[in-house]
CSV table of C-alpha atoms and ligand atoms in Angstrom, one decimal:
chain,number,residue,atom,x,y,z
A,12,UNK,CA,0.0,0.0,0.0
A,13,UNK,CA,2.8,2.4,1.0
A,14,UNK,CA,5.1,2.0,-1.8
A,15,UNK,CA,2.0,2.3,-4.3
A,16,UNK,CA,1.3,5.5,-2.7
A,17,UNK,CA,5.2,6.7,-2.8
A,18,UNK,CA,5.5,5.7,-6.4
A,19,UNK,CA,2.0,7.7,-6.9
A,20,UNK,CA,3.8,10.8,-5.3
A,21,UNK,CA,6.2,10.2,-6.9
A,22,UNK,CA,4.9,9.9,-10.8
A,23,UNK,CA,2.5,13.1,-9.3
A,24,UNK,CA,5.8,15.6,-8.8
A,25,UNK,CA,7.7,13.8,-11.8
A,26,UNK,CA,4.8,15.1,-14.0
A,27,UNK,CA,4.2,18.1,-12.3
A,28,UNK,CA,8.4,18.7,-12.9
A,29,UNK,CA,7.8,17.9,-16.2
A,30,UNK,CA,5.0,19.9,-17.2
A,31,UNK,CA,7.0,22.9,-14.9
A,32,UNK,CA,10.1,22.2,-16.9
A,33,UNK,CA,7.8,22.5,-20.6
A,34,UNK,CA,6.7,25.6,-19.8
A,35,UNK,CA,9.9,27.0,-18.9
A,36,UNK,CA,11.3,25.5,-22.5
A,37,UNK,CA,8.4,27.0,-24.1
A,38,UNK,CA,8.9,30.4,-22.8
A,39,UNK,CA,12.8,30.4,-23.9
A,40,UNK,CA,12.7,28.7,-27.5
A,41,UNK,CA,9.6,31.3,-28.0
A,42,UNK,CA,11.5,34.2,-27.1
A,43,UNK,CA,14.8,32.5,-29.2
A,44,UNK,CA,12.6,32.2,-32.2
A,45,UNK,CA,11.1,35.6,-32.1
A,46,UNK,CA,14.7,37.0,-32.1
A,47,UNK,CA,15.5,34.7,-35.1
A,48,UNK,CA,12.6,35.3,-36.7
A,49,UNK,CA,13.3,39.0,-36.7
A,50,UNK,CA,16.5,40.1,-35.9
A,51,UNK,CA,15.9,43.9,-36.8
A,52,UNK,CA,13.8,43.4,-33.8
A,53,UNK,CA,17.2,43.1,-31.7
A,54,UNK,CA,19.1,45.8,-33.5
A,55,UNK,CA,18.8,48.8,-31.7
A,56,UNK,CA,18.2,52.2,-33.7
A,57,UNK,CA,21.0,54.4,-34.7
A,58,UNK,CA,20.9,58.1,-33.2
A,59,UNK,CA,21.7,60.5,-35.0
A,60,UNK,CA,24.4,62.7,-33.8
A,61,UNK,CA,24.6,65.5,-36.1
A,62,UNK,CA,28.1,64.5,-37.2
A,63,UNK,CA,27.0,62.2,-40.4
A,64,UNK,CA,29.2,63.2,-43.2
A,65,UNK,CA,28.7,61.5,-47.1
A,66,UNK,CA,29.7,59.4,-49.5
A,67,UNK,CA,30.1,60.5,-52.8
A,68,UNK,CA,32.3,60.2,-56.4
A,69,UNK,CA,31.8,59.4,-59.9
A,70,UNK,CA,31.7,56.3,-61.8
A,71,UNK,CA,33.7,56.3,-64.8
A,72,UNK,CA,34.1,54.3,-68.1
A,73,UNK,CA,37.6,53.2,-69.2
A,74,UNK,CA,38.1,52.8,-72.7
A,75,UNK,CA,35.1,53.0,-75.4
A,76,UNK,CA,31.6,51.9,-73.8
A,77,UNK,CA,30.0,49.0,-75.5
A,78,UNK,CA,27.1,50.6,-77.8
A,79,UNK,CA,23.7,50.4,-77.0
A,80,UNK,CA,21.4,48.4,-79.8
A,81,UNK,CA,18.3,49.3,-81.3
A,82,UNK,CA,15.6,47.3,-80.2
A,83,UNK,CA,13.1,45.9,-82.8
A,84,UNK,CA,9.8,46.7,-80.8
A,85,UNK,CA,7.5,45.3,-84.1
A,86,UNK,CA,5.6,42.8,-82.1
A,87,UNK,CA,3.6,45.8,-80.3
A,88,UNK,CA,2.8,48.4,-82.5
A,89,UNK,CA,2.0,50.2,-79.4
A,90,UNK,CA,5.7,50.5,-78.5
A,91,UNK,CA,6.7,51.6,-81.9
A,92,UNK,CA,4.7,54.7,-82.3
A,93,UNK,CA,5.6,55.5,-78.3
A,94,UNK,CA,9.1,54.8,-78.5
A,95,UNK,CA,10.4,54.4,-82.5
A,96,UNK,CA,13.8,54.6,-81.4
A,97,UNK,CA,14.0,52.6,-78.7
A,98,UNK,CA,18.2,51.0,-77.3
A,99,UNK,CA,18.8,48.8,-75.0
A,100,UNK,CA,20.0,50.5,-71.8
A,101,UNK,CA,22.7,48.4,-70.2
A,102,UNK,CA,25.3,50.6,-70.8
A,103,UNK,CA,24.4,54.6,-70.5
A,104,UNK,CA,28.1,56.3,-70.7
A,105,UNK,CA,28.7,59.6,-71.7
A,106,UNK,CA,31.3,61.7,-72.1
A,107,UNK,CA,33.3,58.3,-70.1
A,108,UNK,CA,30.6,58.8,-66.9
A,109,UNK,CA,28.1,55.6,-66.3
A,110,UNK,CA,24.7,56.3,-65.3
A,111,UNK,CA,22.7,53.6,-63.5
A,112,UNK,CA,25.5,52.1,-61.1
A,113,UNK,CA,23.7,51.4,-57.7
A,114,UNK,CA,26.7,52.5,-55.0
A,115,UNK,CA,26.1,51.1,-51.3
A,116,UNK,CA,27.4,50.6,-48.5
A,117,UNK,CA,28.5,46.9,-47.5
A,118,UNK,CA,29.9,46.6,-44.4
A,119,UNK,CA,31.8,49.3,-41.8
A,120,UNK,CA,32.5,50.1,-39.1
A,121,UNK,CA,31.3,53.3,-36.9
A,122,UNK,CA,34.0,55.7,-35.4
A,123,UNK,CA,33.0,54.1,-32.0
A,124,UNK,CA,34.1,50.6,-32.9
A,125,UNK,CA,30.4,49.4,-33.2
A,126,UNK,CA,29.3,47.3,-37.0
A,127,UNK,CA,26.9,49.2,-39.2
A,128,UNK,CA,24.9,45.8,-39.2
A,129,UNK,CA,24.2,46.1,-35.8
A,130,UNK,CA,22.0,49.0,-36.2
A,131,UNK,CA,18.2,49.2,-37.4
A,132,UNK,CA,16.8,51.8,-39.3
A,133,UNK,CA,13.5,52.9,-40.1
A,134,UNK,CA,11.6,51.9,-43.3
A,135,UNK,CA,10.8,54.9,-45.5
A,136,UNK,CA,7.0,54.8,-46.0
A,137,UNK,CA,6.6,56.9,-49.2
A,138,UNK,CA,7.2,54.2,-52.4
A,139,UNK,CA,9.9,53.5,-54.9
A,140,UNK,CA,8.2,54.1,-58.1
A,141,UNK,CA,8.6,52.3,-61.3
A,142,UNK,CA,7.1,53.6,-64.4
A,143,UNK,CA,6.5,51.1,-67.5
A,144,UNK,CA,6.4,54.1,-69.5
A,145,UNK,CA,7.3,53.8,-73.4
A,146,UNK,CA,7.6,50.2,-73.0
A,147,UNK,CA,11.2,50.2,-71.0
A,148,UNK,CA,11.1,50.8,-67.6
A,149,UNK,CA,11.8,54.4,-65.9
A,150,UNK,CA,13.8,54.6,-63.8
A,151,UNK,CA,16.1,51.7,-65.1
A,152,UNK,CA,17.4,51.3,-61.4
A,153,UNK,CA,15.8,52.1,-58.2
A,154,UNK,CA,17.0,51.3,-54.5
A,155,UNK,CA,14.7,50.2,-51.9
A,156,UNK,CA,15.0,49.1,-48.2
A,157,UNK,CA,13.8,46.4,-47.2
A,158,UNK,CA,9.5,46.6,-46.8
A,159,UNK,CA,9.4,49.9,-48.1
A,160,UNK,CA,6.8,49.6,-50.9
A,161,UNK,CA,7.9,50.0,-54.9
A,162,UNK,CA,4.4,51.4,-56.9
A,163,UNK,CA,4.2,50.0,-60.3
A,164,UNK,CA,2.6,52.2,-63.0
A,165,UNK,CA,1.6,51.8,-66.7
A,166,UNK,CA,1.6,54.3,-69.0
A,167,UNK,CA,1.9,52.7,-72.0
A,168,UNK,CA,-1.2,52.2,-74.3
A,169,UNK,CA,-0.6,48.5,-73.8
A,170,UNK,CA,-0.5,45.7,-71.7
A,171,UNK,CA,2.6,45.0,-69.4
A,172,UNK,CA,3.6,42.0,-67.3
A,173,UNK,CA,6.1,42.6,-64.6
A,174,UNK,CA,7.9,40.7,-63.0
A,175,UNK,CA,10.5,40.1,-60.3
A,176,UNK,CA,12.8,37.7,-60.8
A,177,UNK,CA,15.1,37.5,-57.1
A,178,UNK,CA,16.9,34.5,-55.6
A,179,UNK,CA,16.4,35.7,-52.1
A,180,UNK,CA,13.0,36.9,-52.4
A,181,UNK,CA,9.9,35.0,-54.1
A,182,UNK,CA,9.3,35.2,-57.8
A,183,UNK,CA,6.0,37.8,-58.5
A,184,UNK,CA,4.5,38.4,-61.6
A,185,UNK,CA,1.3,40.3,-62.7
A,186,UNK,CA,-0.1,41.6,-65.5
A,187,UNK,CA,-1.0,45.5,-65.7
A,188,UNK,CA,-3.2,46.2,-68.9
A,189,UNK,CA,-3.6,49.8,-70.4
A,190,UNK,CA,-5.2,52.3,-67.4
A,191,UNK,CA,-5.1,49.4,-65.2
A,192,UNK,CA,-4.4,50.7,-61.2
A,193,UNK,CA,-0.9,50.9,-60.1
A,194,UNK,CA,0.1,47.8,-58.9
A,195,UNK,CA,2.0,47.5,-54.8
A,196,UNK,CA,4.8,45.2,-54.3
A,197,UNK,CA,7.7,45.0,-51.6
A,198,UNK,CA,10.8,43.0,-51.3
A,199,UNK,CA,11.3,41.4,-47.7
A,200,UNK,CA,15.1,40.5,-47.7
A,201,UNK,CA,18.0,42.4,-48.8
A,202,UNK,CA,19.4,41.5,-52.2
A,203,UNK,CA,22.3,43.1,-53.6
A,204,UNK,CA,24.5,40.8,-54.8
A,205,UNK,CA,25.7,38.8,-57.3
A,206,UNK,CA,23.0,41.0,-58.5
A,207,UNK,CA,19.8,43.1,-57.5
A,208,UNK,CA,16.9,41.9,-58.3
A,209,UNK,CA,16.2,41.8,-62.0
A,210,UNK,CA,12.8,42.8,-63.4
A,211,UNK,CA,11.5,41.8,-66.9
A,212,UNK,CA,8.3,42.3,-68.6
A,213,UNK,CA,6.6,38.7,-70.1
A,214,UNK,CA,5.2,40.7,-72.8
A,215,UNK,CA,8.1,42.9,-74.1
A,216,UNK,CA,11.4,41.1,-73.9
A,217,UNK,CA,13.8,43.5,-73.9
A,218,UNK,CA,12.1,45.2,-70.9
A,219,UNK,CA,14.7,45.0,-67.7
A,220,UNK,CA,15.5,47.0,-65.3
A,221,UNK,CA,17.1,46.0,-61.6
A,222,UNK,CA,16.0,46.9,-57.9
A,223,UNK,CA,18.8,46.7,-54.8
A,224,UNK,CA,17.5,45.8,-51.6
A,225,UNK,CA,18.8,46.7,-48.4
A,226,UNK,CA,18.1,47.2,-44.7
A,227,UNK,CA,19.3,50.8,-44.6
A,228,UNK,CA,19.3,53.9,-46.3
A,229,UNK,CA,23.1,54.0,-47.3
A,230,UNK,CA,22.7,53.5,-51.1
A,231,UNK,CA,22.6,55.8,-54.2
A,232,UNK,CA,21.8,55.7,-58.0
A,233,UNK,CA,24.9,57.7,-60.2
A,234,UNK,CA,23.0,60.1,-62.3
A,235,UNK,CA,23.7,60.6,-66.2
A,236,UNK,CA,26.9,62.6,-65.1
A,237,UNK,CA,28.2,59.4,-63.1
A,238,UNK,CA,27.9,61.4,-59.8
A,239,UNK,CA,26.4,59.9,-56.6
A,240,UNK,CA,25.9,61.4,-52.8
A,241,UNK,CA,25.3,59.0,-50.2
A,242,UNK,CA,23.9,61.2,-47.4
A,243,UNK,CA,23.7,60.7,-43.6
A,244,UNK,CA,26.7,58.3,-43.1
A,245,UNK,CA,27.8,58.1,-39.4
A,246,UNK,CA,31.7,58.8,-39.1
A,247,UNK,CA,33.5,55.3,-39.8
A,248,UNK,CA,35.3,53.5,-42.2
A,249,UNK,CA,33.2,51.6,-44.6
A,250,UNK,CA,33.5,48.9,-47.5
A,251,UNK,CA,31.7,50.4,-50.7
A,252,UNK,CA,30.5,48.8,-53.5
A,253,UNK,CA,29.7,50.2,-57.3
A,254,UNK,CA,27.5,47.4,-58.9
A,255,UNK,CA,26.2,47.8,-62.5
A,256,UNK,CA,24.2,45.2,-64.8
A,257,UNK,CA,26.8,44.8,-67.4
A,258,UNK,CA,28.5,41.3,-67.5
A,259,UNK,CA,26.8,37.6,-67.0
A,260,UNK,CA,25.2,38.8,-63.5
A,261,UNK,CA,26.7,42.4,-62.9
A,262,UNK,CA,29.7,43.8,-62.1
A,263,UNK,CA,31.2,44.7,-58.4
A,264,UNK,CA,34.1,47.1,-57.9
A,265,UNK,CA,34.7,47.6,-54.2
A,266,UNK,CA,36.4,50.5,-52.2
A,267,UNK,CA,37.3,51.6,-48.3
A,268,UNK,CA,36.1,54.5,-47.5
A,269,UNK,CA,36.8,56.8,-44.6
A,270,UNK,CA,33.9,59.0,-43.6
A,271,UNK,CA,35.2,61.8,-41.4
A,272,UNK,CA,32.6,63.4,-38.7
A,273,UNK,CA,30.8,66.0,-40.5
A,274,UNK,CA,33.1,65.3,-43.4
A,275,UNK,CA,33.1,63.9,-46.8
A,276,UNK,CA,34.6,60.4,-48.0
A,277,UNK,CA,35.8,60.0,-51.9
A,278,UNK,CA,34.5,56.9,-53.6
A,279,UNK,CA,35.8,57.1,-57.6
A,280,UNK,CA,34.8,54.1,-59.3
A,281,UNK,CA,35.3,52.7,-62.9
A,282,UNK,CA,34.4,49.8,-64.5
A,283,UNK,CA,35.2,48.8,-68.9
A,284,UNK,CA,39.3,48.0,-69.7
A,285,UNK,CA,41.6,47.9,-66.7
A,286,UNK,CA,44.2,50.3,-66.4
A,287,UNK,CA,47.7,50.1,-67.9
A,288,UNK,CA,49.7,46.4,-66.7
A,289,UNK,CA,51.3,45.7,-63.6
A,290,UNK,CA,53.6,48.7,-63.8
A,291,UNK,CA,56.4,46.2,-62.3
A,292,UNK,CA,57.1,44.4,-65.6
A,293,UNK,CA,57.2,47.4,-67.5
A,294,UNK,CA,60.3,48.8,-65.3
A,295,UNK,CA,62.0,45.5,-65.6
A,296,UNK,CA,62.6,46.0,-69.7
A,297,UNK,CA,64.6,48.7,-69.7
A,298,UNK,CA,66.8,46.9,-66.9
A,299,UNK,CA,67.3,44.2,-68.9
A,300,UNK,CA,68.1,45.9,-72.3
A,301,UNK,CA,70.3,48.7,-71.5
A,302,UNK,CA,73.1,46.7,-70.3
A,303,UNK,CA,72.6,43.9,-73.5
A,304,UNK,CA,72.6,46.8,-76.1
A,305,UNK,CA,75.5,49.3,-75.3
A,306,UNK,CA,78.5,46.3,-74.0
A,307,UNK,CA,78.4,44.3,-77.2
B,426,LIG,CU1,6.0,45.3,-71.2
């Protein structure tokens, strides 16, 4: 009788242990998974100090810039008379400066030793816009953050289908006819690189254009003169990266940069034929001949 009531205890405060212990473990892996879930939730905001200097420079063209084609827009007769002289638009140089490179900031660190990745910043709530607008897209490059909300317009006498082709974020794809409403979209991870995301049109082929998507605001679109201003960048030193669409999935160049408080740092980029060889071999020729050519 006594030893069926012990082990009765006993099961009772094993189970009640148990069930204590459950809820504990609950609690914890809850509170883990929240913070995996969302880690922007565990980034704390970044104050600003009043000493945020920028990032700017211009992106330059080595070389002669590959030509862009003439596009043969004859399967909609809506594009033709909108756009009769429509190019491709991969490579906009002029006078040597590239428009279109999206310039952002990888990676730094912040003058008081903390990571820019640490931080969280707010989304912006007014929308990226992309215009389908002479059947190619306007702008040919936008930046978002990540969440903020990209508006989608036609303005094309015809029907468009865009669509998002990302690897880190799903695939979308709707069709927009002629004076259909603007459509909403928004990209929930960042995706930069190898390449932002690329956006085609299913019923216009040569339709493209490219969206980088980050958590924060450090990015910037070179304008037709190759210049770009990153504004509001904390004192630190910081890896920078110039991508542009041309090559199989882009082209990166990367740069440190120094950002002074309250001061300016110089990013210079250029992308198309490398500079002159290593300039080591070409100081090793004269070495060699001199010597061969005057003894004998
Ligand atoms: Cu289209």
């Amino acid at each position: 009788m006594l030893s069926k009531n012990a082990r009765l205890w006993l099961g009772l405060i094993a189970m009640i242990s148990l069930l204590s212990l459950a809820s504990s473990c609950s609690k914890g892996g809850g509170d883990e998974a929240n913070d995996n879930s969302g880690p922007s939730e565990a980034q704390k905001p970044l104050p600003k100090k009043g000493n945020e200097g920028t990032i700017s420079g211009v992106v330059s063209y080595n070389g002669a810039a590959p030509e862009n084609k003439k596009i043969d827009t004859s399967a909609d007769p809506a594009c033709t008379s909108k756009s009769p002289d429509l190019k491709t638009e991969e490579w906009m140089v002029k006078d040597g400066k590239v428009a279109n490179t999206f310039v952002y900031i990888k990676d730094g660190t912040l003058a008081d030793g903390s990571k820019i990745g640490a931080y969280s910043f707010p989304t912006p709530s007014s929308p990226a816009t992309l215009d389908q607008n002479g059947c190619h897209y306007q702008p040919h490059v936008i930046g978002v953050m990540v969440k903020q909300p990209i508006t989608i317009k036609n303005s094309d006498p015809t029907t468009h289908n865009i669509h998002f082709t990302p690897k880190n974020n799903p695939d979308w794809n709707q069709s927009q006819p002629n004076g259909a409403a603007a459509l909403n979209h928004t990209l929930n991870a960042p995706e930069v690189s190898p390449s932002l995301v690329q956006v085609k049109c299913n019923q216009h082929p040569w339709m493209k254009s490219y969206v980088g998507v980050l958590k924060h605001p450090f990015f910037a679109i070179t304008a037709e003169d190759g210049s770009f201003t990153i504004k509001d960048v904390p004192p630190g030193k910081y890896t920078v990266v110039a991508w542009h669409e041309g090559g199989a999935t882009g082209t990166e160049k990367t740069m440190e940069v120094t950002v002074p408080a309250s001061g300016a740092g110089k990013a210079d980029f250029s992308f198309g034929a490398t500079a002159m060889g290593q300039p080591g071999s070409f100081q090793m020729l004269p070495a060699i001949e001199i010597p061969v050519g005057h003894n004998h």
